[in-house]
Structures are given as structure tokens and as C-alpha cells.
mmCIF file of C-alpha atoms in Angstrom:
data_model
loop_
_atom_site.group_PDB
_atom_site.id
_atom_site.type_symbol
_atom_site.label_atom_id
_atom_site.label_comp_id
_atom_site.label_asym_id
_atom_site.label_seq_id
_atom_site.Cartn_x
_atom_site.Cartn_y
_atom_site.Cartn_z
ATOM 1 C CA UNK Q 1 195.093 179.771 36.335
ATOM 2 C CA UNK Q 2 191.654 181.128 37.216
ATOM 3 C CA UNK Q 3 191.038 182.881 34.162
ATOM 4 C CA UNK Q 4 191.950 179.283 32.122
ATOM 5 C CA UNK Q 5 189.500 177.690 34.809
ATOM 6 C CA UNK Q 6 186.873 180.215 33.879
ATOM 7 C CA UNK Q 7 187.644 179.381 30.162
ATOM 8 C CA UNK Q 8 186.843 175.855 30.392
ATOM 9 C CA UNK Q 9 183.704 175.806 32.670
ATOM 10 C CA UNK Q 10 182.081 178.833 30.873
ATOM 11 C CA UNK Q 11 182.715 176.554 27.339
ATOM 12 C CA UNK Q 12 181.603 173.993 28.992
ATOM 13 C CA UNK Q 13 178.129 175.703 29.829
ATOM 14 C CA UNK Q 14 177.840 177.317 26.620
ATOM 15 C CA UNK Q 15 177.908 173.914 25.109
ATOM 16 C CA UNK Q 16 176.537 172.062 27.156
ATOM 17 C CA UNK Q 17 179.451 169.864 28.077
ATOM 18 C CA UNK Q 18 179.493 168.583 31.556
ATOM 19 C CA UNK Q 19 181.021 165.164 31.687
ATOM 20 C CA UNK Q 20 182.536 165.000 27.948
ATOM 21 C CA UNK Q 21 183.098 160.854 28.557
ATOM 22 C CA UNK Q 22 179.304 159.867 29.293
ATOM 23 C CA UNK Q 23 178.035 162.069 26.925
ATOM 24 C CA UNK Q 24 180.150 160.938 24.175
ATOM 25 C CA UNK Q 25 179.506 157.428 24.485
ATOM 26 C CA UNK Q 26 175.872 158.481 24.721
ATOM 27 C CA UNK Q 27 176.125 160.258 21.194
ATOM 28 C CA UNK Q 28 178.468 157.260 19.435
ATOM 29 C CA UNK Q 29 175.929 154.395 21.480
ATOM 30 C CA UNK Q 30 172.689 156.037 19.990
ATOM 31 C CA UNK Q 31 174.790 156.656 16.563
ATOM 32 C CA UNK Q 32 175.804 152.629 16.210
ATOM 33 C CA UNK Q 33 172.331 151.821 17.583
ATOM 34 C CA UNK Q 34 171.211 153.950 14.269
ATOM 35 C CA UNK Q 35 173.282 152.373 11.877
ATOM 36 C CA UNK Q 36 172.694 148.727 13.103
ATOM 37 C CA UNK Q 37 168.650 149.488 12.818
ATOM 38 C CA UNK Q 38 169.104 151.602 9.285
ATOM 39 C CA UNK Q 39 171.361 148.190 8.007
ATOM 40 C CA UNK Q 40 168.666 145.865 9.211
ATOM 41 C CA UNK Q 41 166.013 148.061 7.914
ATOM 42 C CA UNK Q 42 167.468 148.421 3.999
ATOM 43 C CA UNK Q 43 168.057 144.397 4.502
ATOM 44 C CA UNK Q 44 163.728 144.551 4.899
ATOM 45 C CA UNK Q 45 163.013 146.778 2.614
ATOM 46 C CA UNK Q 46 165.071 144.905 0.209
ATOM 47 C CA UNK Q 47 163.336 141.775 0.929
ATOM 48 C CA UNK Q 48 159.920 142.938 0.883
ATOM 49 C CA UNK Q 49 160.544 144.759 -2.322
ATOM 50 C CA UNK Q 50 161.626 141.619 -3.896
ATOM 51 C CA UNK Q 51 158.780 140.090 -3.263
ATOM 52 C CA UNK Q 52 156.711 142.602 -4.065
ATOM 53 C CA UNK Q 53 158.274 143.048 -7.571
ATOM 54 C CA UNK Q 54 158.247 138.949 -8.559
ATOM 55 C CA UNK Q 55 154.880 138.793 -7.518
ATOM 56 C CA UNK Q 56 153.364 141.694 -9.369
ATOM 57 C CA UNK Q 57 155.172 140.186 -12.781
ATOM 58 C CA UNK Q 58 154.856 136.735 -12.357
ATOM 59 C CA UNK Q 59 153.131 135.656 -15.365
ATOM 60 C CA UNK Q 60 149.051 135.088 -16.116
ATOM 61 C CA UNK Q 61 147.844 132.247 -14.290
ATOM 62 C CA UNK Q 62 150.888 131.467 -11.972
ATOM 63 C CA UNK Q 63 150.576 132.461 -8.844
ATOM 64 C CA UNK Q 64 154.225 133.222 -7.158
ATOM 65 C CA UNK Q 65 154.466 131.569 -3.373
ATOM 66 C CA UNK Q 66 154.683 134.806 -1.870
ATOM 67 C CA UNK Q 67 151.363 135.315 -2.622
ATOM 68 C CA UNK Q 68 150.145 131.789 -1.304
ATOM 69 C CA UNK Q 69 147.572 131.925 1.887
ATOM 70 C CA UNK Q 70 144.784 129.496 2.854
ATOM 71 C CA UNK Q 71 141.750 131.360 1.548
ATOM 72 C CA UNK Q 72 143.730 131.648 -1.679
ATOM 73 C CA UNK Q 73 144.595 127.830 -1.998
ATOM 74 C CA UNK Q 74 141.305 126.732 -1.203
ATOM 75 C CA UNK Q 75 139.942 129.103 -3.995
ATOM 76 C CA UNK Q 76 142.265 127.786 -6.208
ATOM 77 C CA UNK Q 77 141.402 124.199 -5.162
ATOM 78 C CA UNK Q 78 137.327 125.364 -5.562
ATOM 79 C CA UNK Q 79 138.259 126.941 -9.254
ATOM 80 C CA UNK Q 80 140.212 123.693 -10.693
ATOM 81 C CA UNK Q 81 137.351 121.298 -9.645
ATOM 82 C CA UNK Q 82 135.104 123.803 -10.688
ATOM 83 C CA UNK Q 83 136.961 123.632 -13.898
ATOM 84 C CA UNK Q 84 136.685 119.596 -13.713
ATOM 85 C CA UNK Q 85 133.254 119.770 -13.544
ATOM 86 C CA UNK Q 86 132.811 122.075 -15.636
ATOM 87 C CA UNK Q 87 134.770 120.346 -18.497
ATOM 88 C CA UNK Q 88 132.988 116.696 -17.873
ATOM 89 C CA UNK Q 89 129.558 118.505 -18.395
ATOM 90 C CA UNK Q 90 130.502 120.121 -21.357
ATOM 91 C CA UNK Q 91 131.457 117.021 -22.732
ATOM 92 C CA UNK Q 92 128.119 115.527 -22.056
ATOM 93 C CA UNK Q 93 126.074 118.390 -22.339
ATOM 94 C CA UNK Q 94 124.929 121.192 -24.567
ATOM 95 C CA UNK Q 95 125.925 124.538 -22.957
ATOM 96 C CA UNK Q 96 122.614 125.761 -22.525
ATOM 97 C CA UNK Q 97 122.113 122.854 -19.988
ATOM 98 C CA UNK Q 98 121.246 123.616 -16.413
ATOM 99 C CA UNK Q 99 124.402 122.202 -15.232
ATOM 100 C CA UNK Q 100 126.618 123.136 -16.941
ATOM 101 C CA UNK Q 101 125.214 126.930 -16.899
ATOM 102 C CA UNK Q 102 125.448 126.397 -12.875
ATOM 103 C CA UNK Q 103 128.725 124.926 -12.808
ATOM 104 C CA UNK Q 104 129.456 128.220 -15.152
ATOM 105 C CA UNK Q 105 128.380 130.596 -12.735
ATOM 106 C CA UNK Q 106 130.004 129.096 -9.437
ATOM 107 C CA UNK Q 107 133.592 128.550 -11.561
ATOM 108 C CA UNK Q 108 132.880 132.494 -12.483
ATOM 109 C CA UNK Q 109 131.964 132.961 -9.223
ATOM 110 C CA UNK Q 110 135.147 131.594 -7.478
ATOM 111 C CA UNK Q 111 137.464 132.788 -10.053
ATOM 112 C CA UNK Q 112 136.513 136.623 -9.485
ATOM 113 C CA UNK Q 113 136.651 135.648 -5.643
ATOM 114 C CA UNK Q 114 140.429 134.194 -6.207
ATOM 115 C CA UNK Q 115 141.630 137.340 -8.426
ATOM 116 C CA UNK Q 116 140.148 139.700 -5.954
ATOM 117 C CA UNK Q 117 142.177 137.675 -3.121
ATOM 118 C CA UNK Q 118 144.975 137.629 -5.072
ATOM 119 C CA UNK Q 119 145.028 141.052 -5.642
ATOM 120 C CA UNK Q 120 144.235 141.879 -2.350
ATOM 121 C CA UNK Q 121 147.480 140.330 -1.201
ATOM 122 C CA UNK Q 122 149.390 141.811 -3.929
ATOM 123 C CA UNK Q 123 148.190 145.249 -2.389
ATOM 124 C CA UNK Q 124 149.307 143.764 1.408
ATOM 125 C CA UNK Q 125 152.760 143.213 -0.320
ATOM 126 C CA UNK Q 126 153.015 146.417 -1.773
ATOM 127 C CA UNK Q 127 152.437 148.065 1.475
ATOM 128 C CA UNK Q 128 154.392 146.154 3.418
ATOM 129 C CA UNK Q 129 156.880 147.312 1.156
ATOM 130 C CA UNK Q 130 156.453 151.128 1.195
ATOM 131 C CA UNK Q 131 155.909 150.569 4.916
ATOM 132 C CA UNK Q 132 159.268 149.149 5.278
ATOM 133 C CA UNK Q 133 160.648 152.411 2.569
ATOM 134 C CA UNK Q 134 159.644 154.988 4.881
ATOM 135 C CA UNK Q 135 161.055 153.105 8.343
ATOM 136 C CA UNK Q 136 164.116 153.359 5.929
ATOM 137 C CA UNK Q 137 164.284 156.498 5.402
ATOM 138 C CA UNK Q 138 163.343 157.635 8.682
ATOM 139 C CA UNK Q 139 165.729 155.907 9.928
ATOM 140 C CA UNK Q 140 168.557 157.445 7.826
ATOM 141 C CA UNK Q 141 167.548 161.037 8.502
ATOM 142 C CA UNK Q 142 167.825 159.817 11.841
ATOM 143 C CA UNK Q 143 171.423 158.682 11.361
ATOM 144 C CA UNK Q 144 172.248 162.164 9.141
ATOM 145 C CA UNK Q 145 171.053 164.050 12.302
ATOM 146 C CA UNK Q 146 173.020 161.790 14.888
ATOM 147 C CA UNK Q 147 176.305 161.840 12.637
ATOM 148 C CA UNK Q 148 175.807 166.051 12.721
ATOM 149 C CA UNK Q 149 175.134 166.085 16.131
ATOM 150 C CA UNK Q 150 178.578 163.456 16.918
ATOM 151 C CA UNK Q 151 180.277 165.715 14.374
ATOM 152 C CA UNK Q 152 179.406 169.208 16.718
ATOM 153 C CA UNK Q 153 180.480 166.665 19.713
ATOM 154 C CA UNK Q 154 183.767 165.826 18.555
ATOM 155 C CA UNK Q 155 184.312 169.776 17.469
ATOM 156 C CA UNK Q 156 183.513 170.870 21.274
ATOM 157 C CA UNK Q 157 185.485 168.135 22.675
ATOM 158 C CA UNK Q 158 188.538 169.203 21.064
ATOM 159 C CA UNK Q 159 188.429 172.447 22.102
ATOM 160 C CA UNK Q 160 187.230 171.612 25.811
ATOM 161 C CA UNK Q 161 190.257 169.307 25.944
ATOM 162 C CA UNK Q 162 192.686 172.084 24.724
ATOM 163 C CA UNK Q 163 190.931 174.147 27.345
ATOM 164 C CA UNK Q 164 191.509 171.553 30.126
ATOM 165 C CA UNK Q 165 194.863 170.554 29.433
ATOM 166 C CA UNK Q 166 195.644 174.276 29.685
ATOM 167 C CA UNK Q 167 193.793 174.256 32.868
ATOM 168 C CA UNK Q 168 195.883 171.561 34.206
ATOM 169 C CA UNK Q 169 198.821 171.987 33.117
ATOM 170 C CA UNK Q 170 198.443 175.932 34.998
ATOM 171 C CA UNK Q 171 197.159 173.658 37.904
ATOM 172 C CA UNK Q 172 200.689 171.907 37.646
ATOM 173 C CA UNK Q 173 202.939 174.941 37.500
ATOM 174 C CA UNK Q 174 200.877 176.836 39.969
ATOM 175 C CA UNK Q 175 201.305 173.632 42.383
ATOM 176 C CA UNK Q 176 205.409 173.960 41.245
ATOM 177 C CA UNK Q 177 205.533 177.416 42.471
ATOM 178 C CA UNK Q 178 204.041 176.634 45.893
ATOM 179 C CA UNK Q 179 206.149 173.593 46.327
ATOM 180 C CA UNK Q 180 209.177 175.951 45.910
ATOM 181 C CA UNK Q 181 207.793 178.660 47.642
ATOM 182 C CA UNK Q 182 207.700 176.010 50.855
ATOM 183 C CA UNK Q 183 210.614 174.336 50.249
ATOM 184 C CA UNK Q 184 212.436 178.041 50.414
ATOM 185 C CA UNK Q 185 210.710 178.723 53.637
ATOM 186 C CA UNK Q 186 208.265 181.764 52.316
ATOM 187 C CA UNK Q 187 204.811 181.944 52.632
ATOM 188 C CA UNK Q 188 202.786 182.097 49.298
ATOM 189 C CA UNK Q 189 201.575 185.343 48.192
#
């Protein structure tokens, strides 16, 4: 009995495998924890990648709603009266025209200022995409190394429970004998 006792606590130790029940739900907690995050995180990435994608191939001159903040709705407010004011000069006046060669320069102006904002959220997009690729993967390696590490649990557990059941069930013969032993009227040995 003491050399199965032995067994189990020095398995135990090498292990490190104190309270098998806490730890275990420790292990499986932090792996569902993982996989709940990783889900939520491919659902993101997924998301933001859409966006990203529609908005860097939405055709010339459409701008896709993702892409839609103030700054760039009041520039493109600015450009298309620009563009108005532009067009009623014209139609009055010869090009070389004060004007209509101010008017030129301000709708030039405003429509460099809108493509630069425009691209400048097109870059935000595309980062909040890659941002949202590496939490991803991260978060996977994360689960490979929690799955390994539950894997190694469940192999020690087996073996520490075939080592305890052993343990008790010498416990339960050794407690047998002595129960005989008084019931006959001998002391134990």
C-alpha cells in the first residue's frame, strides 16, 4: 500500500498534479475562453475584411459607405458646388476668365483634399483589417498551445487516476485485513 501511495504522490510531483479537479477545469475554462475569443475574433476579421475589400474596388467616383465620415462628406459637398460653379461660369465665361480660373483651382483644390481623405480612410480600413488578422492568429496559436497543454492534462490524469484507484483500492483491502484481524481477536502486525 505504501509503495502504491509513493507511486501516486511522486507522479503527482513530477507532473505537477496536485488537485487534478481544479486544475482541469482551469485548463478546459481558459481552453473555451480561447475558442469563444478566436470565434469572435475570425467573425471581426471577417467583417473588417469585407469592408476593406468592397471599398478598395468600388468603382471610380463612388464612394462605398464604409468609407463615409464628416470631413469626407463635406468635401464632397465643397467639390459638387465647386463643380456647380464651376459649370455656370463656364457657360458664361471664356476659360481664361478670372473666375472661372479661381473656381478651377479651389474645385482642384478640394478634389485632391477629398482623394487624399478618401484614401486615407481606405488605409484606416486596411489596418483595421490586418490588425484584426494578427489578434486572429494570435489567438489561434493560443488555442493550439492550450489544446496541447489539455491534451498532456488529460494524458497525466489518466494515469494519476489508475495510480489512485490502485491506491485506494490497497487502502480498502488493507482496511479488510484489519477489520478481520479485530474481529478474530489478534492484534495487527
Amino acid at each position: 500500500m505504501e509503495k502504491s501511495e509513493e507511486q501516486l504522490v511522486r507522479f503527482g510531483q513530477v507532473h505537477n498534479i496536485y488537485s487534478l479537479g481544479a486544475r482541469e477545469n482551469v485548463i478546459m475554462q481558459t481552453l473555451a475562453d480561447l475558442n469563444t475569443a478566436l470565434t469572435q475574433a475570425q467573425a471581426e476579421r471577417i467583417q473588417k475584411e469585407s469592408v476593406w475589400k468592397t471599398s478598395r474596388k468600388a468603382p471610380q467616383g463612388q464612394i462605398p459607405e464604409a468609407l463615409y465620415t464628416t470631413d469626407i462628406r463635406s468635401l464632397e459637398s465643397t467639390v459638387a458646388t465647386l463643380q456647380q460653379q464651376f459649370a455656370k461660369l463656364r457657360a458664361v465665361y471664356k476659360p481664361d476668365w478670372w473666375e472661372v480660373k479661381q473656381v478651377a483651382g479651389q474645385l482642384e483644390t478640394a478634389e485632391k483634399q477629398l482623394s487624399k481623405a478618401l484614401d486615407s480612410k481606405l488605409r484606416d480600413l486596411e489596418t483595421a483589417y490586418q490588425t484584426a488578422l494578427q489578434r486572429e492568429r494570435l489567438l489561434a496559436e493560443a488555442v493550439g498551445k492550450q489544446k496541447s497543454e489539455a491534451d498532456i492534462l488529460n494524458q497525466y490524469s489518466v494515469q494519476y487516476n489508475i495510480l489512485k484507484q490502485e491506491v485506494d483500492s490497497n487502502k480498502q483491502i488493507y482496511d479488510g485485513m484489519l477489520q478481520r484481524m479485530k474481529e478474530a481477536g489478534s492484534p495487527p502486525a
